[in-house]
C-alpha cells in the first residue's frame, strides 16, 4: 500500500511531464538528470566530506554534507535547464532545489520502510548505491514536486 502512495503520484507526474507538447522528452530527461544529480552529488560529497549524520537511526550513511553536495549538483543541472528551456535561472534553480530536497525525503522514507520491514538493502544492481528501489525512491518523491514547480513557473506551456 505504501508503494501505491509513492508510485502513483510519481507515475502521473512523469506522464504529465512527458506529454508536454514540444518539450516532453527533454523535460523527462531533465527530471531524471536533476534527481540523479542530487543522488550522485550527495554520494560523492558525503563520501568525501561527510561527518555530520543526517538521520542516523534511519540511514546512518547519509550526512548533511552529502545533502549539500546533492543540492549543489542539482542546482547546477537546474541552471543548465533554465537555459535549455528558456526559463528564468532563479525560478528553475528554486524549483530544482525544492525537487532535490524532496528527493532526499523520498530516500529517507524508503530507508525507513526498509528498516521497518527488516530489509538491509534493496539489492546490489548498483554497487555502492543499493538496489533498484534506491534509484526509484528519489524519483517518487521528486517528480511530483518538480511537476508542480514547472507548472508554477509556467515552464510546461
CSV table of N, CA and C in Angstrom, one decimal, residues 65-150:
chain,number,residue,atom,x,y,z
A,65,UNK,N,26.5,16.9,4.8
A,65,UNK,CA,27.4,17.4,3.8
A,65,UNK,C,27.0,16.7,2.4
A,66,UNK,N,26.5,15.5,2.5
A,66,UNK,CA,26.0,14.9,1.3
A,66,UNK,C,24.8,15.6,0.7
A,67,UNK,N,23.9,16.0,1.6
A,67,UNK,CA,22.7,16.7,1.2
A,67,UNK,C,23.1,18.0,0.5
A,68,UNK,N,24.1,18.7,1.1
A,68,UNK,CA,24.6,20.0,0.5
A,68,UNK,C,25.2,19.7,-0.9
A,69,UNK,N,26.0,18.6,-1.0
A,69,UNK,CA,26.6,18.3,-2.3
A,69,UNK,C,25.5,17.9,-3.3
A,70,UNK,N,24.5,17.2,-2.9
A,70,UNK,CA,23.3,16.9,-3.8
A,70,UNK,C,22.6,18.2,-4.3
A,71,UNK,N,22.4,19.1,-3.4
A,71,UNK,CA,21.8,20.4,-3.7
A,71,UNK,C,22.6,21.2,-4.7
A,72,UNK,N,23.9,21.2,-4.5
A,72,UNK,CA,24.8,21.9,-5.4
A,72,UNK,C,24.7,21.3,-6.8
A,73,UNK,N,24.9,20.0,-6.9
A,73,UNK,CA,24.8,19.3,-8.2
A,73,UNK,C,23.5,19.6,-8.9
A,74,UNK,N,22.4,19.5,-8.1
A,74,UNK,CA,21.1,19.7,-8.7
A,74,UNK,C,20.9,21.2,-9.1
A,75,UNK,N,21.4,22.1,-8.3
A,75,UNK,CA,21.4,23.5,-8.7
A,75,UNK,C,22.1,23.8,-10.0
A,76,UNK,N,23.2,23.1,-10.2
A,76,UNK,CA,23.9,23.3,-11.5
A,76,UNK,C,23.1,22.7,-12.7
A,77,UNK,N,22.5,21.5,-12.5
A,77,UNK,CA,21.7,21.0,-13.5
A,77,UNK,C,20.5,21.9,-13.8
A,78,UNK,N,19.9,22.4,-12.7
A,78,UNK,CA,18.7,23.3,-12.9
A,78,UNK,C,19.1,24.6,-13.6
A,79,UNK,N,20.3,25.1,-13.3
A,79,UNK,CA,20.8,26.3,-14.0
A,79,UNK,C,20.9,26.0,-15.5
A,80,UNK,N,21.4,24.8,-15.9
A,80,UNK,CA,21.5,24.4,-17.3
A,80,UNK,C,20.1,24.2,-17.9
A,81,UNK,N,19.2,23.7,-17.1
A,81,UNK,CA,17.8,23.5,-17.5
A,81,UNK,C,17.1,24.8,-17.8
A,82,UNK,N,17.5,25.9,-17.1
A,82,UNK,CA,16.9,27.2,-17.3
A,82,UNK,C,17.3,27.7,-18.7
A,83,UNK,N,18.5,27.5,-19.1
A,83,UNK,CA,18.9,27.9,-20.4
A,83,UNK,C,18.3,27.0,-21.5
A,84,UNK,N,18.2,25.7,-21.2
A,84,UNK,CA,17.7,24.7,-22.1
A,84,UNK,C,16.2,25.0,-22.5
A,85,UNK,N,15.5,25.4,-21.4
A,85,UNK,CA,14.0,25.6,-21.6
A,85,UNK,C,13.6,27.1,-21.7
A,86,UNK,N,14.6,28.0,-21.6
A,86,UNK,CA,14.2,29.4,-21.7
A,86,UNK,C,13.4,29.9,-20.5
A,87,UNK,N,13.8,29.4,-19.3
A,87,UNK,CA,13.1,29.8,-18.1
A,87,UNK,C,14.1,30.7,-17.3
A,88,UNK,N,13.6,31.6,-16.5
A,88,UNK,CA,14.5,32.4,-15.7
A,88,UNK,C,15.3,31.5,-14.7
A,89,UNK,N,16.6,31.7,-14.7
A,89,UNK,CA,17.5,30.8,-13.9
A,89,UNK,C,17.1,30.7,-12.4
A,90,UNK,N,16.7,31.9,-11.8
A,90,UNK,CA,16.4,31.8,-10.4
A,90,UNK,C,15.1,31.0,-10.2
A,91,UNK,N,14.2,31.0,-11.1
A,91,UNK,CA,13.0,30.2,-10.9
A,91,UNK,C,13.3,28.7,-11.1
A,92,UNK,N,14.1,28.4,-12.1
A,92,UNK,CA,14.4,27.0,-12.3
A,92,UNK,C,15.3,26.4,-11.2
A,93,UNK,N,16.3,27.2,-10.8
A,93,UNK,CA,17.1,26.7,-9.7
A,93,UNK,C,16.3,26.5,-8.4
A,94,UNK,N,15.4,27.4,-8.2
A,94,UNK,CA,14.5,27.3,-7.0
A,94,UNK,C,13.7,26.0,-7.1
A,95,UNK,N,13.1,25.7,-8.2
A,95,UNK,CA,12.3,24.5,-8.4
A,95,UNK,C,13.2,23.3,-8.3
A,96,UNK,N,14.4,23.4,-8.9
A,96,UNK,CA,15.4,22.3,-8.8
A,96,UNK,C,15.8,22.0,-7.4
A,97,UNK,N,16.0,23.0,-6.6
A,97,UNK,CA,16.5,22.8,-5.2
A,97,UNK,C,15.3,22.2,-4.3
A,98,UNK,N,14.1,22.6,-4.6
A,98,UNK,CA,13.0,22.0,-3.8
A,98,UNK,C,12.8,20.5,-4.2
A,99,UNK,N,12.9,20.3,-5.5
A,99,UNK,CA,12.9,18.9,-6.0
A,99,UNK,C,13.9,18.0,-5.4
A,100,UNK,N,15.2,18.5,-5.4
A,100,UNK,CA,16.3,17.8,-4.8
A,100,UNK,C,16.1,17.5,-3.3
A,101,UNK,N,15.6,18.5,-2.6
A,101,UNK,CA,15.3,18.4,-1.2
A,101,UNK,C,14.3,17.3,-0.9
A,102,UNK,N,13.2,17.3,-1.8
A,102,UNK,CA,12.2,16.3,-1.6
A,102,UNK,C,12.7,14.9,-2.0
A,103,UNK,N,13.7,14.9,-2.9
A,103,UNK,CA,14.2,13.6,-3.3
A,103,UNK,C,14.9,12.9,-2.1
A,104,UNK,N,15.5,13.8,-1.3
A,104,UNK,CA,16.2,13.3,0.0
A,104,UNK,C,15.1,12.7,0.9
A,105,UNK,N,14.0,13.4,1.0
A,105,UNK,CA,12.9,12.9,1.8
A,105,UNK,C,12.4,11.6,1.3
A,106,UNK,N,12.3,11.4,0.0
A,106,UNK,CA,11.9,10.1,-0.5
A,106,UNK,C,12.9,9.0,-0.2
A,107,UNK,N,14.2,9.4,-0.3
A,107,UNK,CA,15.2,8.4,0.0
A,107,UNK,C,15.2,8.0,1.5
A,108,UNK,N,15.0,9.0,2.4
A,108,UNK,CA,14.9,8.6,3.8
A,108,UNK,C,13.6,7.8,4.1
A,109,UNK,N,12.5,8.2,3.4
A,109,UNK,CA,11.3,7.4,3.7
A,109,UNK,C,11.4,6.0,3.3
A,110,UNK,N,12.1,5.7,2.1
A,110,UNK,CA,12.3,4.4,1.7
A,110,UNK,C,13.2,3.6,2.6
A,111,UNK,N,14.2,4.3,3.1
A,111,UNK,CA,15.1,3.7,4.1
A,111,UNK,C,14.4,3.3,5.4
A,112,UNK,N,13.4,4.2,5.8
A,112,UNK,CA,12.6,3.9,7.0
A,112,UNK,C,11.7,2.7,6.8
A,113,UNK,N,11.1,2.6,5.6
A,113,UNK,CA,10.3,1.5,5.3
A,113,UNK,C,11.1,0.2,5.2
A,114,UNK,N,12.3,0.3,4.7
A,114,UNK,CA,13.2,-0.9,4.7
A,114,UNK,C,13.5,-1.4,6.1
A,115,UNK,N,13.8,-0.4,7.0
A,115,UNK,CA,14.1,-0.8,8.3
A,115,UNK,C,12.9,-1.4,9.0
A,116,UNK,N,11.8,-0.8,8.8
A,116,UNK,CA,10.5,-1.4,9.4
A,116,UNK,C,10.3,-2.8,8.9
A,117,UNK,N,10.6,-3.0,7.6
A,117,UNK,CA,10.4,-4.4,7.0
A,117,UNK,C,11.5,-5.3,7.3
A,118,UNK,N,12.6,-4.8,7.9
A,118,UNK,CA,13.7,-5.7,8.3
A,118,UNK,C,14.6,-6.0,7.1
A,119,UNK,N,14.6,-5.2,6.0
A,119,UNK,CA,15.4,-5.4,4.8
A,119,UNK,C,16.6,-4.5,4.9
A,120,UNK,N,17.8,-5.2,4.8
A,120,UNK,CA,19.0,-4.4,4.9
A,120,UNK,C,19.3,-3.5,3.7
A,121,UNK,N,19.1,-4.1,2.5
A,121,UNK,CA,19.4,-3.3,1.3
A,121,UNK,C,18.4,-3.7,0.2
A,122,UNK,N,18.2,-2.8,-0.7
A,122,UNK,CA,17.2,-3.1,-1.7
A,122,UNK,C,17.7,-4.0,-2.9
A,123,UNK,N,19.0,-4.2,-2.8
A,123,UNK,CA,19.6,-5.1,-3.9
A,123,UNK,C,21.0,-4.7,-4.1
A,124,UNK,N,21.6,-5.3,-5.2
A,124,UNK,CA,23.0,-5.0,-5.5
A,124,UNK,C,23.3,-4.7,-6.9
A,125,UNK,N,22.2,-4.3,-7.6
A,125,UNK,CA,22.4,-4.0,-9.0
A,125,UNK,C,23.3,-2.8,-9.3
A,126,UNK,N,23.2,-1.8,-8.4
A,126,UNK,CA,24.1,-0.6,-8.5
A,126,UNK,C,25.1,-0.6,-7.3
A,127,UNK,N,26.2,-1.2,-7.5
A,127,UNK,CA,27.2,-1.4,-6.4
A,127,UNK,C,27.5,0.0,-5.7
A,128,UNK,N,27.4,0.0,-4.4
A,128,UNK,CA,27.7,1.2,-3.7
A,128,UNK,C,26.5,2.2,-3.6
A,129,UNK,N,25.5,1.9,-4.3
A,129,UNK,CA,24.3,2.7,-4.3
A,129,UNK,C,23.0,2.0,-3.9
A,130,UNK,N,23.1,0.7,-3.5
A,130,UNK,CA,21.9,0.0,-3.2
A,130,UNK,C,21.3,-0.6,-4.4
A,131,UNK,N,20.0,-0.9,-4.3
A,131,UNK,CA,19.3,-1.6,-5.3
A,131,UNK,C,18.4,-0.6,-6.2
A,132,UNK,N,17.5,-1.3,-6.9
A,132,UNK,CA,16.6,-0.5,-7.8
A,132,UNK,C,15.8,0.4,-7.0
A,133,UNK,N,15.2,0.0,-5.9
A,133,UNK,CA,14.4,0.9,-5.1
A,133,UNK,C,15.2,2.1,-4.7
A,134,UNK,N,16.5,2.0,-4.4
A,134,UNK,CA,17.3,3.1,-4.0
A,134,UNK,C,17.4,4.1,-5.2
A,135,UNK,N,17.2,3.7,-6.4
A,135,UNK,CA,17.2,4.6,-7.5
A,135,UNK,C,15.8,5.3,-7.7
A,136,UNK,N,14.8,4.5,-7.4
A,136,UNK,CA,13.4,5.0,-7.7
A,136,UNK,C,12.9,5.9,-6.5
A,137,UNK,N,13.4,5.7,-5.3
A,137,UNK,CA,12.8,6.4,-4.2
A,137,UNK,C,12.9,7.9,-4.3
A,138,UNK,N,14.0,8.4,-4.9
A,138,UNK,CA,14.2,9.8,-5.1
A,138,UNK,C,13.3,10.4,-6.1
A,139,UNK,N,13.1,9.6,-7.2
A,139,UNK,CA,12.2,10.0,-8.3
A,139,UNK,C,10.7,10.0,-7.8
A,140,UNK,N,10.3,9.1,-6.9
A,140,UNK,CA,8.9,9.0,-6.5
A,140,UNK,C,8.6,10.3,-5.7
A,141,UNK,N,9.5,10.8,-4.9
A,141,UNK,CA,9.3,12.0,-4.1
A,141,UNK,C,9.5,13.3,-4.9
A,142,UNK,N,10.5,13.2,-5.8
A,142,UNK,CA,10.9,14.4,-6.5
A,142,UNK,C,10.1,14.8,-7.7
A,143,UNK,N,9.6,13.8,-8.5
A,143,UNK,CA,8.9,14.1,-9.7
A,143,UNK,C,7.6,14.9,-9.5
A,144,UNK,N,6.8,14.5,-8.5
A,144,UNK,CA,5.5,15.3,-8.3
A,144,UNK,C,5.8,16.8,-8.0
A,145,UNK,N,6.9,17.0,-7.1
A,145,UNK,CA,7.2,18.3,-6.8
A,145,UNK,C,7.8,19.1,-8.0
A,146,UNK,N,8.5,18.4,-8.8
A,146,UNK,CA,9.1,19.1,-10.0
A,146,UNK,C,7.9,19.5,-10.9
A,147,UNK,N,7.0,18.6,-11.1
A,147,UNK,CA,5.8,18.9,-11.9
A,147,UNK,C,5.1,20.2,-11.4
A,148,UNK,N,4.8,20.2,-10.1
A,148,UNK,CA,4.2,21.4,-9.5
A,148,UNK,C,5.0,22.6,-9.7
A,149,UNK,N,6.3,22.5,-9.5
A,149,UNK,CA,7.2,23.7,-9.7
A,149,UNK,C,7.2,24.1,-11.1
A,150,UNK,N,7.3,23.2,-12.1
A,150,UNK,CA,7.3,23.6,-13.5
A,150,UNK,C,6.0,24.2,-13.9
